[in-house]
XYZ file of C-alpha atoms in Angstrom:
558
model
C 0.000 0.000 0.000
C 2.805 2.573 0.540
C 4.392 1.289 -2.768
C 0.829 1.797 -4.463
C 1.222 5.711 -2.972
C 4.520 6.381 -3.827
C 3.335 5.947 -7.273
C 1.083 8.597 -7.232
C 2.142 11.471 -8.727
C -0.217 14.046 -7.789
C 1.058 14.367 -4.075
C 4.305 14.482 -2.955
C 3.315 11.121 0.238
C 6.822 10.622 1.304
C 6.441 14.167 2.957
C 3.643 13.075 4.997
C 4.148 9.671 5.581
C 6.528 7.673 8.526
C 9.079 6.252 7.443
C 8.354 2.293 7.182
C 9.937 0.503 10.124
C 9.213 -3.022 10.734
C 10.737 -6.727 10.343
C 9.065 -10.165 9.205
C 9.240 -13.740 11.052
C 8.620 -15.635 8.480
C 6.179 -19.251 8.429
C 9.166 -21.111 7.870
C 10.096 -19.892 11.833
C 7.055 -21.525 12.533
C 7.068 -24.707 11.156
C 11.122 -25.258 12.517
C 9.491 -24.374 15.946
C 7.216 -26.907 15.792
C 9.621 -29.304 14.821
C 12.384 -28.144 16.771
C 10.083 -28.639 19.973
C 9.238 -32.738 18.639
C 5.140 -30.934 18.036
C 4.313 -32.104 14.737
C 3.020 -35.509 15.117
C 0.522 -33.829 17.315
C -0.394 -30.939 14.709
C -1.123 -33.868 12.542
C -3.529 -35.303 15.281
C -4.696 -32.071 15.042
C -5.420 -31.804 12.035
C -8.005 -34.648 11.455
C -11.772 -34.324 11.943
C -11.674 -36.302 15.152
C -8.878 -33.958 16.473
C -10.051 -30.212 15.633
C -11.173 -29.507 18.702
C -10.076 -31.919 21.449
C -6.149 -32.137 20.639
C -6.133 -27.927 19.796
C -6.081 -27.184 22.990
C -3.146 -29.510 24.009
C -1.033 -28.209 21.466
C -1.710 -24.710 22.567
C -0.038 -25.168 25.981
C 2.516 -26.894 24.161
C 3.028 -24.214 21.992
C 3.583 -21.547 24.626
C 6.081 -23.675 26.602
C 8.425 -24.536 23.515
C 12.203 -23.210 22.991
C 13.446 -21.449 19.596
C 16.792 -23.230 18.177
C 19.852 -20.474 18.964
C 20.527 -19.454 15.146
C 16.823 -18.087 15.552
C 17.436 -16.396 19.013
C 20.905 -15.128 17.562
C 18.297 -13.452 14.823
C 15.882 -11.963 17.399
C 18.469 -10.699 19.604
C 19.732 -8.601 16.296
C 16.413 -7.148 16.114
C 16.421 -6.185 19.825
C 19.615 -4.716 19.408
C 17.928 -2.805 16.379
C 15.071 -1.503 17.747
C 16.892 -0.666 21.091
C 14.084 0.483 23.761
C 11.855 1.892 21.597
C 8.184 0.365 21.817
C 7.309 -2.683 19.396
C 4.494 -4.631 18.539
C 4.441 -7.694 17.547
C 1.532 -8.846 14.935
C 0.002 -11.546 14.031
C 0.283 -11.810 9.815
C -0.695 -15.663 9.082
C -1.075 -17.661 5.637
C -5.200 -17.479 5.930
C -5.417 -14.267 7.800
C -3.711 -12.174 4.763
C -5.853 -13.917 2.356
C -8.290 -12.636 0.336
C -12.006 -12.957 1.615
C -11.212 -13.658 4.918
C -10.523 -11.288 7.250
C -9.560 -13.232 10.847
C -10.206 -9.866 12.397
C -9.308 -10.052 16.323
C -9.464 -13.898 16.008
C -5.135 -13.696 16.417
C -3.179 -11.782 18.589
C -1.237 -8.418 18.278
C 0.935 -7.434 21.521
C 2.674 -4.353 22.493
C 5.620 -4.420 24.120
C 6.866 -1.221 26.014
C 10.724 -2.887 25.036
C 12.481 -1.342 28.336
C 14.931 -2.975 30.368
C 18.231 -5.030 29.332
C 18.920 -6.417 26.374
C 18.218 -10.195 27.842
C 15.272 -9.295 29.568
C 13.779 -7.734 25.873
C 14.481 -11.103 24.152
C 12.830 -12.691 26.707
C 9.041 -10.363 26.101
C 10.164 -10.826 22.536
C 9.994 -14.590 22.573
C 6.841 -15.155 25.024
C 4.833 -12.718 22.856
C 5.648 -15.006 19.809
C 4.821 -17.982 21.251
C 1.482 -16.469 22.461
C 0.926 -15.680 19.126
C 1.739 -18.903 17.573
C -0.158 -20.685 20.254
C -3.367 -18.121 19.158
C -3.697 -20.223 16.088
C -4.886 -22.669 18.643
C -7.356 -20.530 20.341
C -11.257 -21.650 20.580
C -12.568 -18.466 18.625
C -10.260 -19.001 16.298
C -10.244 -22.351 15.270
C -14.466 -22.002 15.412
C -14.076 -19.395 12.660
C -11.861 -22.009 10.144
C -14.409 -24.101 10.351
C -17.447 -21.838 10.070
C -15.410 -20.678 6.926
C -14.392 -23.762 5.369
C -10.619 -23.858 6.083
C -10.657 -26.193 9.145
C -8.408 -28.411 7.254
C -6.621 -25.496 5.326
C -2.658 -25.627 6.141
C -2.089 -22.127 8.721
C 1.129 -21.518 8.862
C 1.893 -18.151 11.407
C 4.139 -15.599 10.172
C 4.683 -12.296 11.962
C 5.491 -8.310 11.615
C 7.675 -6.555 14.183
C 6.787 -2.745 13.841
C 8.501 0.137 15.778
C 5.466 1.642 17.978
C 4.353 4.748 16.159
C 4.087 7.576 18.265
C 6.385 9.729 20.931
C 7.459 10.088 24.285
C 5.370 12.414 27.128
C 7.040 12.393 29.814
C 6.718 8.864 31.132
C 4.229 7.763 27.931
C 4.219 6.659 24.989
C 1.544 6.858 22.400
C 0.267 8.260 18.937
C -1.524 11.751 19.414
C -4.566 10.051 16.901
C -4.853 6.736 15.818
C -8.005 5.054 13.663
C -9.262 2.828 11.061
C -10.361 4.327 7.776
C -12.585 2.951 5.033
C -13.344 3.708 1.476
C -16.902 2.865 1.755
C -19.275 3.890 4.396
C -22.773 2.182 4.588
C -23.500 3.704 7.934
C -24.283 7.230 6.166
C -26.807 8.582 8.806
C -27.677 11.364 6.748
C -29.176 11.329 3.082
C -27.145 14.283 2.185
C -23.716 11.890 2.599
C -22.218 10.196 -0.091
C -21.019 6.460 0.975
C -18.385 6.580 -1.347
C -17.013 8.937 0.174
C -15.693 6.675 3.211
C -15.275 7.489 7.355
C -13.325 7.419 10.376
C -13.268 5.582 13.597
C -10.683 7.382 15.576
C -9.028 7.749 19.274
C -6.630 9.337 21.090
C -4.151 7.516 21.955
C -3.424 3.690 20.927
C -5.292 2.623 18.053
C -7.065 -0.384 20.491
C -9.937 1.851 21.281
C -10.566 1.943 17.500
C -10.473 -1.827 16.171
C -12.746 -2.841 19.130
C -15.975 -2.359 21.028
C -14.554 -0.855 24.506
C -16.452 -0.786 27.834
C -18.123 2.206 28.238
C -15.805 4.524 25.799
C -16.793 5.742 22.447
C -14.729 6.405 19.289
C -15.269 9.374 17.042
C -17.072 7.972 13.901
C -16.457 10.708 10.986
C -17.904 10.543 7.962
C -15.497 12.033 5.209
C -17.789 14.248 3.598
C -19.303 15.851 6.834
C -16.808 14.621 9.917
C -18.578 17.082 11.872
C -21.948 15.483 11.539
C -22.648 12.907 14.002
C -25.168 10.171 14.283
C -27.050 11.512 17.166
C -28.599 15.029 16.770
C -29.355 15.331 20.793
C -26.172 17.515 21.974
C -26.621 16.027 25.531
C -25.184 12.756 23.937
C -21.788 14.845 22.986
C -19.828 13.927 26.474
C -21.656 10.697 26.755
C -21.172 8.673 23.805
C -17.724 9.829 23.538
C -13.926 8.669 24.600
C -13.054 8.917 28.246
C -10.065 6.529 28.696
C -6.771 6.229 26.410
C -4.213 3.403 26.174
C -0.740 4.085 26.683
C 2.181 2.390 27.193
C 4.052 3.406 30.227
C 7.713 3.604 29.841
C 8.684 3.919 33.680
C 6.386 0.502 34.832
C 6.904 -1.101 31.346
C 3.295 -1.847 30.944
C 0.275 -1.086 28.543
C -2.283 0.860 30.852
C -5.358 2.667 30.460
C -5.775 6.319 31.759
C -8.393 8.937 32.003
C -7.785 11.282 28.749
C -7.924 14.393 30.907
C -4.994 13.523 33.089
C -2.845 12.952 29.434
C -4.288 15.991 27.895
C -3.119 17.785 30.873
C 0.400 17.459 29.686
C 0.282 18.538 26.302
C 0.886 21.506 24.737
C -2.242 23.654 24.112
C -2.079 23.500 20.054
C -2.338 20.113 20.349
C -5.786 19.657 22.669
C -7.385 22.626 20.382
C -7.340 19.489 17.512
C -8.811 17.340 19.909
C -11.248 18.385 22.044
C -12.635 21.643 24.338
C -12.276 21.798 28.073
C -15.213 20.894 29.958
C -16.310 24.129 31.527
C -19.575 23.371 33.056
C -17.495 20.576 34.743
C -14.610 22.933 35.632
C -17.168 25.173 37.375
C -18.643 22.039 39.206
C -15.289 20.547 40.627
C -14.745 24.641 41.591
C -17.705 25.209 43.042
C -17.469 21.608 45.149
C -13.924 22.697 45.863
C -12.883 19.320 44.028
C -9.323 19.562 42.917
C -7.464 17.350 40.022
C -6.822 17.592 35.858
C -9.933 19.457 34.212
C -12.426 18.188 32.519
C -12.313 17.571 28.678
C -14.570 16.437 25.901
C -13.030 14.822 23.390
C -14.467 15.370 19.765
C -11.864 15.645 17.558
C -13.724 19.116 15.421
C -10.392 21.033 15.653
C -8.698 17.943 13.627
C -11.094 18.387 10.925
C -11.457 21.972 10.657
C -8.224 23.534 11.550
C -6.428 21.477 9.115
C -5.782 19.425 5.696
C -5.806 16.370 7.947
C -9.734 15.120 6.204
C -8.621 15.747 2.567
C -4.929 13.826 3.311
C -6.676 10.502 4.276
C -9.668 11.177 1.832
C -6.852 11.053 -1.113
C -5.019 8.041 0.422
C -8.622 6.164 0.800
C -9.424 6.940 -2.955
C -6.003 6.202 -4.208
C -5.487 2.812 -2.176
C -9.442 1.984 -3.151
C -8.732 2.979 -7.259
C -5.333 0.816 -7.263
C -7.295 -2.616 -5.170
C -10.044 -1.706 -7.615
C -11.908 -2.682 -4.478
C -13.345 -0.398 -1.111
C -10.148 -0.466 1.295
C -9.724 -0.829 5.446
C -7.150 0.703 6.591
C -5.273 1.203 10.149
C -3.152 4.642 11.220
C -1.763 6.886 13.482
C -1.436 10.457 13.093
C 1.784 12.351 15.003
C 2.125 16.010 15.363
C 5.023 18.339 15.720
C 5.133 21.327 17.699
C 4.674 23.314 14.592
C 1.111 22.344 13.844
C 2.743 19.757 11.001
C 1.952 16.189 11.251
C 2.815 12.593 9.875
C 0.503 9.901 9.410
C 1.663 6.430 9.272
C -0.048 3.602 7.219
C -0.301 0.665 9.409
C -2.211 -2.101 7.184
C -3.944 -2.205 4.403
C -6.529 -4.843 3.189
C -9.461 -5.400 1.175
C -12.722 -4.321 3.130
C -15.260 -6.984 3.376
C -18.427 -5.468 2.304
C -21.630 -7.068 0.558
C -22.838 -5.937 -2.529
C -26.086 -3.349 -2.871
C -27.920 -5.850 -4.554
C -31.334 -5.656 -6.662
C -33.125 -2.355 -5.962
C -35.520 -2.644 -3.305
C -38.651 0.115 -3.709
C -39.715 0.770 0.017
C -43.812 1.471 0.209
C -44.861 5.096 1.147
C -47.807 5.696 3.513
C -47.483 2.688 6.167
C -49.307 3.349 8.871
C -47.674 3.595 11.738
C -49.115 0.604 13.917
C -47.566 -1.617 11.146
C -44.289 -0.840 11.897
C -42.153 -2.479 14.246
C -38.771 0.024 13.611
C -37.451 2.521 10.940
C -34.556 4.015 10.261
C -32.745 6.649 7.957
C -29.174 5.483 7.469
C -27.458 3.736 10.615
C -27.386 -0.022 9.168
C -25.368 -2.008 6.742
C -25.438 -5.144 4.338
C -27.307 -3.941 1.301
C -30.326 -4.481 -0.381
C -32.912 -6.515 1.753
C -36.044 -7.790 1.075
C -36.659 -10.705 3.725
C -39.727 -12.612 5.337
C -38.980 -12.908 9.053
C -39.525 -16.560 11.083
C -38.830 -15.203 14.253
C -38.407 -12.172 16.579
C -35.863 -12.395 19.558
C -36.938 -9.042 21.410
C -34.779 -8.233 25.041
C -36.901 -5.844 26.475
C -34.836 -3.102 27.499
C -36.286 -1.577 30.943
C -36.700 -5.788 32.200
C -33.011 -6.293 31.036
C -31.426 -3.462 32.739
C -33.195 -4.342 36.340
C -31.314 -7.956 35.935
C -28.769 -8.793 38.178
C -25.385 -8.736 36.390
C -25.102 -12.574 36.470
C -28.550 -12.824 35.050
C -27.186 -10.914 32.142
C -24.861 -12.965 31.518
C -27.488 -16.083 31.919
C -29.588 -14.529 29.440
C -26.591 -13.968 26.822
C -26.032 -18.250 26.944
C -29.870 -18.686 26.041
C -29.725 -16.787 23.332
C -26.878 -19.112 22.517
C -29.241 -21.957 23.082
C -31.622 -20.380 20.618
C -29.334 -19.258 17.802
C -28.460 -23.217 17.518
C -31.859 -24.191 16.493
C -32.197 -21.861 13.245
C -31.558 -24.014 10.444
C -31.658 -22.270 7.529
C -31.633 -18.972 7.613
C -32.493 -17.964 4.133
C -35.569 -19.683 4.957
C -36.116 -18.575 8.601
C -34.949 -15.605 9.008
C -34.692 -14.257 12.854
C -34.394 -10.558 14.029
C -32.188 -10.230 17.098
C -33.683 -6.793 18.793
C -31.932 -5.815 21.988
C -30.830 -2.426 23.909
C -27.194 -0.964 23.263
C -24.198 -2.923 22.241
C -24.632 -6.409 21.140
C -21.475 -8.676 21.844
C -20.102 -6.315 24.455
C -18.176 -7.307 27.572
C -19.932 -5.484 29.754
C -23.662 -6.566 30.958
C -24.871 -2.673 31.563
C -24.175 -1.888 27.903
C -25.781 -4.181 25.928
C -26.183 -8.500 25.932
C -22.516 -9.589 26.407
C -22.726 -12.772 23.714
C -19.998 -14.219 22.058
C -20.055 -13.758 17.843
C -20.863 -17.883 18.006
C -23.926 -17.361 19.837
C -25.546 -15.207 17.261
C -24.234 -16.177 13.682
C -27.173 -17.881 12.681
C -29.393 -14.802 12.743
C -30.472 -12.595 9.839
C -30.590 -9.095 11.250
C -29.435 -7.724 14.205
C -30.868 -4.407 15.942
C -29.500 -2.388 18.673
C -32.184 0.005 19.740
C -31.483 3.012 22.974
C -33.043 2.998 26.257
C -32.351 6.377 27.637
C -33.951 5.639 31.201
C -31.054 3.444 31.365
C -27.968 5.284 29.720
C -27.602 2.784 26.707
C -27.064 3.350 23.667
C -26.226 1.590 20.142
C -22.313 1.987 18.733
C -21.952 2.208 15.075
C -19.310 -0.530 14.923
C -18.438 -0.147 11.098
C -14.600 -0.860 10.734
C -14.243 -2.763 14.250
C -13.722 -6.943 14.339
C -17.120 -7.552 15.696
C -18.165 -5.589 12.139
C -15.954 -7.950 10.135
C -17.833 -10.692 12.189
C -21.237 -9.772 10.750
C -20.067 -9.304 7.226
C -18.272 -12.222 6.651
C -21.448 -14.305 8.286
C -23.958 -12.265 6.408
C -25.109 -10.659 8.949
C -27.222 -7.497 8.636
C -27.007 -4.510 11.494
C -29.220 -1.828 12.183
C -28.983 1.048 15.016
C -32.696 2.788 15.870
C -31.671 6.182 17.125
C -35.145 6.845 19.209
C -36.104 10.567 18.878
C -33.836 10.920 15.837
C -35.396 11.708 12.446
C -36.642 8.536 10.622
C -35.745 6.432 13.786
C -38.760 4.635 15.323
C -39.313 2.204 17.161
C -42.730 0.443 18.147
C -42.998 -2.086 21.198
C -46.764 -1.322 21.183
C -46.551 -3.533 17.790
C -45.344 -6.846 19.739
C -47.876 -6.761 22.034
C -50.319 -7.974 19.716
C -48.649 -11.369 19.524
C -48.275 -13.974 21.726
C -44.356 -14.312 23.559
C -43.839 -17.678 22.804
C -40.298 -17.958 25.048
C -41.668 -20.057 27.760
C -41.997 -22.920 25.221
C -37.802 -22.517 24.283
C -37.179 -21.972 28.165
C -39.804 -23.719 30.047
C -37.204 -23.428 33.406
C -35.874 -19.765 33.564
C -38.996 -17.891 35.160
C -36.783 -14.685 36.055
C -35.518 -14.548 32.628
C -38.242 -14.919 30.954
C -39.466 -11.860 31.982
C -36.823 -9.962 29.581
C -36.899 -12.223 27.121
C -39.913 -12.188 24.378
C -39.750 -14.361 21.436
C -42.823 -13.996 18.681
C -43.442 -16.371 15.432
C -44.418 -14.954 12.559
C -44.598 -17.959 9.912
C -47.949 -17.100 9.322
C -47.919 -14.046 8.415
C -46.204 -11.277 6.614
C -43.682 -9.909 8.381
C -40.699 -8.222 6.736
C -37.590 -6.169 6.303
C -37.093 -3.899 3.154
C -33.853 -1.698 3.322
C -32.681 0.206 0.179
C -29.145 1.756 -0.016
C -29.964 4.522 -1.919
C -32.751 6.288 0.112
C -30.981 4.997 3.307
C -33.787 3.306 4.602
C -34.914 0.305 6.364
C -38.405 -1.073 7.939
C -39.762 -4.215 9.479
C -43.868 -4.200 8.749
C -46.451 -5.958 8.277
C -46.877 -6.266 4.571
């Protein structure tokens, strides 16, 4: 990808762009490590249908506790030497994974090491993050996706990159001053006016982690190139809520990744800098004075002064469009942005690959005049995958007000039967199911959404996250994060219902005229079955229309 920009000769990229600094372990390393360490009669155990599962495990510990021959160490100690104490990470970059079509987002690991102390003690990290990442290929999730995507008996062979941490040195931190995913195609346009070809942003401050996953209770900025000071929300009370309150760092002095409030980082910066990134909080800076509270200040980070103080939007717009013209394909990119004390900055490409997106599809004409008590939800933009015209089997509803008064392990409880439930759809062309629940399916915390693992929901047809503002949840627009790459690749469609927002409705008045069926699915879970409600609508004529180019989706009753 920074070959393909090099090429261009319209911009002059090796002005703006890091210099590329990284090293490759190749597969070979792999296989002589599994030899070297007497493994591979049990890989081939392994690898038979009988196997899969119940040796993978077994080799995994065996994996971590193996030794590398000394030509290899000899190697690895050269690139310590290299790299000195400057931060690395170490990335996962396997046979499968860099294919085309399958993304293995988040199924592998990626590790940061903070690189300080002596040379010995470096190897050391070096080696046991290796080995966790070799062993990785052995993990549960990840070895369930190879077989969910055919290539259970594919050969995986792990190679790896070694990249210099990009970023610099505050006081005792390290980290990038911006870091995000970009892509060359957005099909979460929330707003008619926006132009999905136009691509978006997720991005943080800080370590890029914040970006490629769904975080507890911390909220990337989502940009849309076009108009990356639009946001999906109109309500401006949402602006400190639903946005990022916690950076990762790595901390030189303890040698450790950690996780800080952003206002006690922003605190040591120079003023230019927080002006790009977000405004002090002053109603909060008059509440901690007034309660005679002292500590950092208050900040909202929103990212506006990155967009409209400088070139930063038409930069990564051109690199999108050139990378996305040259894959002849819509692109997913990961990287950091660094700036100097002058107000320049450097942005450095981190990965490129091709974006796993489903087609638009036939055109879909969405009827006019509906009334209202026919409709289960609308929306104007905020979904993804396509073109839909589907019957629906099934609704799975979680009611959000029953859900929230759960107990926290009841949440979890309630996650495993929808496990339970997923495994008896079929055919889901045929019988289609609508997963509708509050806030943030698949996250790891219960007060945000249902915390389910991806395998507990791949058999469904659409998912919905709706808000529930009595309890402080709300959907994420997940577009460019793992769990995203989850619902692609299993044909998955997503929709977020904004409540209050234009075009965003959502009727629980409609369920109510059908009978909850989950007591004959969960005959024994009394207290659960008060949040979950499960209706059947093979008899009738229940559907989902969703057309790309209006931007709009609806469940009725046709």
């Amino acid at each position: 990808s920074r070959k393909i920009l090099s090429k261009d000769k319209t911009f002059s990229w090796k002005n703006i762009l890091e210099p590329h600094d990284s090293f490759y372990i190749g597969s070979d390393v792999f296989y002589t490590y599994i030899v070297q360490n007497g493994l591979w009669k049990l890989r081939m155990e392994q690898k038979t249908k009988d196997g899969y599962l119940k040796i993978a495990e077994h080799l995994r510990k065996a994996l971590l506790d193996g030794q590398f021959p000394e030509e290899i160490k000899e190697q690895l100690m050269q690139m310590i030497e290299y790299f000195g104490q400057s931060p690395i990470i170490v990335r996962s970059s396997s046979l499968l994974e860099d294919s085309f079509g399958n993304a293995f987002a988040g199924k592998y690991e990626s590790i940061f090491s903070v690189n300080q102390g002596t040379a010995e003690e470096r190897l050391n990290k070096l080696e046991e993050y290796i080995k966790r990442i070799f062993a990785s290929t052995m993990n549960e999730d990840a070895l369930s996706y190879r077989l969910q995507r055919g290539l259970d008996m594919a050969d995986e062979q792990m190679a790896l990159l070694v990249q210099r941490v990009s970023g610099s040195y505050h006081k005792n931190y390290f980290f990038p001053d911006v870091a995000g995913v970009g892509i060359s195609y957005n099909t979460f346009a929330w707003n008619e006016k926006m132009d999905p070809k136009a691509g978006m942003l997720r991005i943080v401050f800080g370590l890029g982690t914040r970006a490629v996953n769904r975080v507890e209770d911390d909220y990337p900025r989502v940009a849309a190139l076009d108009d990356p000071l639009s946001r999906p929300y109109h309500d401006s009370k949402y602006l400190k809520r639903f946005s990022q309150h916690k950076v990762d760092i790595l901390n030189i002095s303890s040698n450790n990744l950690e996780t800080l409030d952003v206002s006690k980082i922003l605190e040591e910066l120079p003023e230019t800098k927080n002006k790009l990134f977000g405004n002090e909080d002053t109603i909060a800076r008059e509440k901690m004075k007034e309660l005679k509270i002292k500590g950092e200040s208050a900040w909202n980070l929103n990212f506006d002064g990155l967009f409209s103080e400088t070139d930063f939007k038409d930069i990564i717009s051109k690199m999108l469009k050139n990378l996305e013209k040259e894959y002849q394909y819509p692109v997913d990119i990961e990287f950091t942005v660094n700036f100097k004390t002058d107000g320049t900055y450097f942005i450095n490409l981190l990965q490129c690959r091709p974006l796993q997106v489903r087609g638009i599809g036939k055109k879909i004409s969405i009827p006019s005049n509906i009334s209202k008590e026919k409709i289960l939800f609308e929306t104007k933009g905020n979904f993804m995958g396509g073109n839909i015209a589907q019957k629906i089997w099934k609704i799975f509803y979680v009611n959000p007000q029953k859900y929230h008064n759960l107990p926290e392990k009841e949440k979890y409880s309630l996650a495993r039967l929808i496990g339970k439930f997923n495994k008896t759809i079929s055919d889901k062309e045929r019988n289609a199911v609508i997963l509708v629940g509050p806030g943030r399916w698949g996250t790891s915390t219960p007060s945000l959404g249902v915390p389910v693992n991806f395998s507990e929901i791949n058999n469904i047809s659409l998912l919905v996250e709706i808000d529930y503002e009595s309890g402080n949840i709300q959907p994420e627009l997940s577009f460019g994060t793992h769990f995203f790459q989850d619902l692609v690749e299993t044909d998955i469609s997503y929709a977020a219902v904004f409540s209050g927002v234009d075009k965003g409705y959502f009727n629980e008045k409609f369920l109510s005229n059908y009978n909850n069926v989950s007591k004959k699915y969960f005959p024994d879970q009394a207290v659960l079955n008060e949040a979950i409600e499960i209706y059947e609508f093979e008899k009738t004529n229940l559907q989902v229309l969703s057309d790309v180019v209006s931007q709009k989706m609806i469940c009725f009753l046709g």
